[in-house]
Amino acid sequence: MKMTLIETVLFSLATGSYGWAHGIHEFRPPLPGDSRSPCPGLNALSNHGWLPRSGKDIDLPAFQSAIAGAYNYEPTSMDGFFQLALNFNLSTTGNQSTFNLFDLARHDEIEFDGSLSRNDIYFGDNVHFDHTIWATVAKNLGLYDTLGSEMNQYVTVESAAKACAARAADAKRVNPSFNSSVMQVMGNPGTTALYLVTLWDENAGAAPKSWVRALFEEERIPYLEGYKVPKVPRTMDDVNKMTNRMSAVEVKV
Ligand code: HEM
Ligand SMILES: *[C@@H]1O[C@H](CO)[C@@H](O)[C@H](O)[C@H]1NC(C)=O
Ligand SMILES: *[C@@H]1O[C@H](CO)[C@@H](O)[C@H](O)[C@H]1NC(C)=O
Ligand SMILES: *[C@@H]1O[C@H](CO)[C@@H](O)[C@H](O)[C@H]1NC(C)=O
């Protein structure tokens, strides 16, 4: 079958939208030499080609269209984060308008202690997914316990807030150089709010556990598990509101 460009685009939209393939944005794990970050949200964008698959030389226009295309964030809603990476002089690309994903890992700039799925720099690696760290967080989120009620399929604001607080408390206990920096104090609940808002299921009022697993464990956008780009664009206002909802949860650690 020979198709014009527009037919090809329409065809791939119609056939690939909700599957593993998702058109030209199929999931492909990084190759050796590709650049990845401590951020599962950005790594997933590169693993699906919304950002360059190399994870390198990311500029603002590419960044804006990636967060909008994949997650339907307002294109400019995260410009502040992008600018932060440049302002901290994290870029190693040789071009002060771009960065590589790995550049974001420099400790005590944007990266901080007590992450959900990474260990602290004190223990050697703050970038890669850490099975041991995640096992405890996943258990607290009940990620592998999905039997029973419909609501048991979801991570709620309450369970997410508690798992986040428990991880930070564990990290403080075991890491003698734990830094309760401003970034850590704000970023810890902030990144939990980010994954909740990004993976939010409007009908359930919670985030499906299978989507949370895909994002953290495979750095994959959960198209296979039914994720669809939300219809209404999301903003940092949504993320801030989510952080406020989290802080209303009583946590015992
Ligand atoms: C597009 C939506 C985004 C989502 C869904 C997302 C999600 C997340 C999540 C869930 C974490 C916590 C990982 C963990 O605790 O193990 C995280 C961490 C991080 N994110 Fe993102 N993120 C997004 C955008 C961004 C942006 C725009 C930047 C900067 C340009 C960024 C940089 C980072 C960094 C440096 C960390 C590591 C912080 C730490 O030490 O835990 N992220 N992100
Ligand atoms: C980044 O580099 C610029 C130019 O060299 C400098 O003016 C600025 O103070 C640096 N910022 C930080 C946070 O080090
Ligand atoms: C640096 O990157 C920006 C954004 O992609 C681009 O417009 C500019 O031409 C680049 N500068 C150089 C010197 O390559
Ligand atoms: C904690 O992080 C801040 C940056 O947010 C840094 O200025 C400070 O030196 C760090 N403290 C320690 C003890 O490393």
PDB file of C-alpha atoms in Angstrom, residues 114-116 134 136-142 155-170 188 192 195 246 249 251 253:
ATOM      1  CA  GLY A 114      15.382  10.700  49.553  1.00  0.00           C
ATOM      2  CA  SER A 115      14.109   9.922  46.036  1.00  0.00           C
ATOM      3  CA  LEU A 116      11.484   7.221  45.611  1.00  0.00           C
ATOM      4  CA  TRP A 134      11.860   1.011  45.084  1.00  0.00           C
ATOM      5  CA  THR A 136       9.954  -0.553  49.954  1.00  0.00           C
ATOM      6  CA  VAL A 137       8.202   2.355  48.241  1.00  0.00           C
ATOM      7  CA  ALA A 138       6.243  -0.009  45.992  1.00  0.00           C
ATOM      8  CA  LYS A 139       5.184  -2.048  49.018  1.00  0.00           C
ATOM      9  CA  ASN A 140       3.988   1.102  50.781  1.00  0.00           C
ATOM     10  CA  LEU A 141       2.041   2.053  47.655  1.00  0.00           C
ATOM     11  CA  GLY A 142       0.580  -1.475  47.529  1.00  0.00           C
ATOM     12  CA  VAL A 155      -2.507   4.814  44.059  1.00  0.00           C
ATOM     13  CA  THR A 156      -4.431   7.405  46.057  1.00  0.00           C
ATOM     14  CA  VAL A 157      -3.236  10.827  47.186  1.00  0.00           C
ATOM     15  CA  GLU A 158      -3.178   9.417  50.708  1.00  0.00           C
ATOM     16  CA  SER A 159      -1.060   6.345  49.938  1.00  0.00           C
ATOM     17  CA  ALA A 160       1.300   8.394  47.738  1.00  0.00           C
ATOM     18  CA  ALA A 161       1.812  11.035  50.435  1.00  0.00           C
ATOM     19  CA  LYS A 162       2.514   8.361  53.042  1.00  0.00           C
ATOM     20  CA  ALA A 163       4.951   6.423  50.832  1.00  0.00           C
ATOM     21  CA  CYS A 164       6.786   9.642  50.006  1.00  0.00           C
ATOM     22  CA  ALA A 165       7.136  10.657  53.661  1.00  0.00           C
ATOM     23  CA  ALA A 166       8.232   7.140  54.664  1.00  0.00           C
ATOM     24  CA  ARG A 167      10.974   7.088  52.005  1.00  0.00           C
ATOM     25  CA  ALA A 168      12.336  10.468  53.096  1.00  0.00           C
ATOM     26  CA  ALA A 169      12.343   9.314  56.737  1.00  0.00           C
ATOM     27  CA  ASP A 170      14.173   6.078  55.816  1.00  0.00           C
ATOM     28  CA  ASN A 188      10.196  15.388  47.628  1.00  0.00           C
ATOM     29  CA  THR A 192       5.172  12.712  43.975  1.00  0.00           C
ATOM     30  CA  TYR A 195       3.669  11.632  38.907  1.00  0.00           C
ATOM     31  CA  MET A 246      -0.787  15.739  49.922  1.00  0.00           C
ATOM     32  CA  VAL A 249      -2.646  13.866  54.629  1.00  0.00           C
ATOM     33  CA  VAL A 251       1.599  10.874  57.978  1.00  0.00           C
ATOM     34  CA  VAL A 253       6.867   8.079  60.217  1.00  0.00           C
TER      35      VAL A 253
END
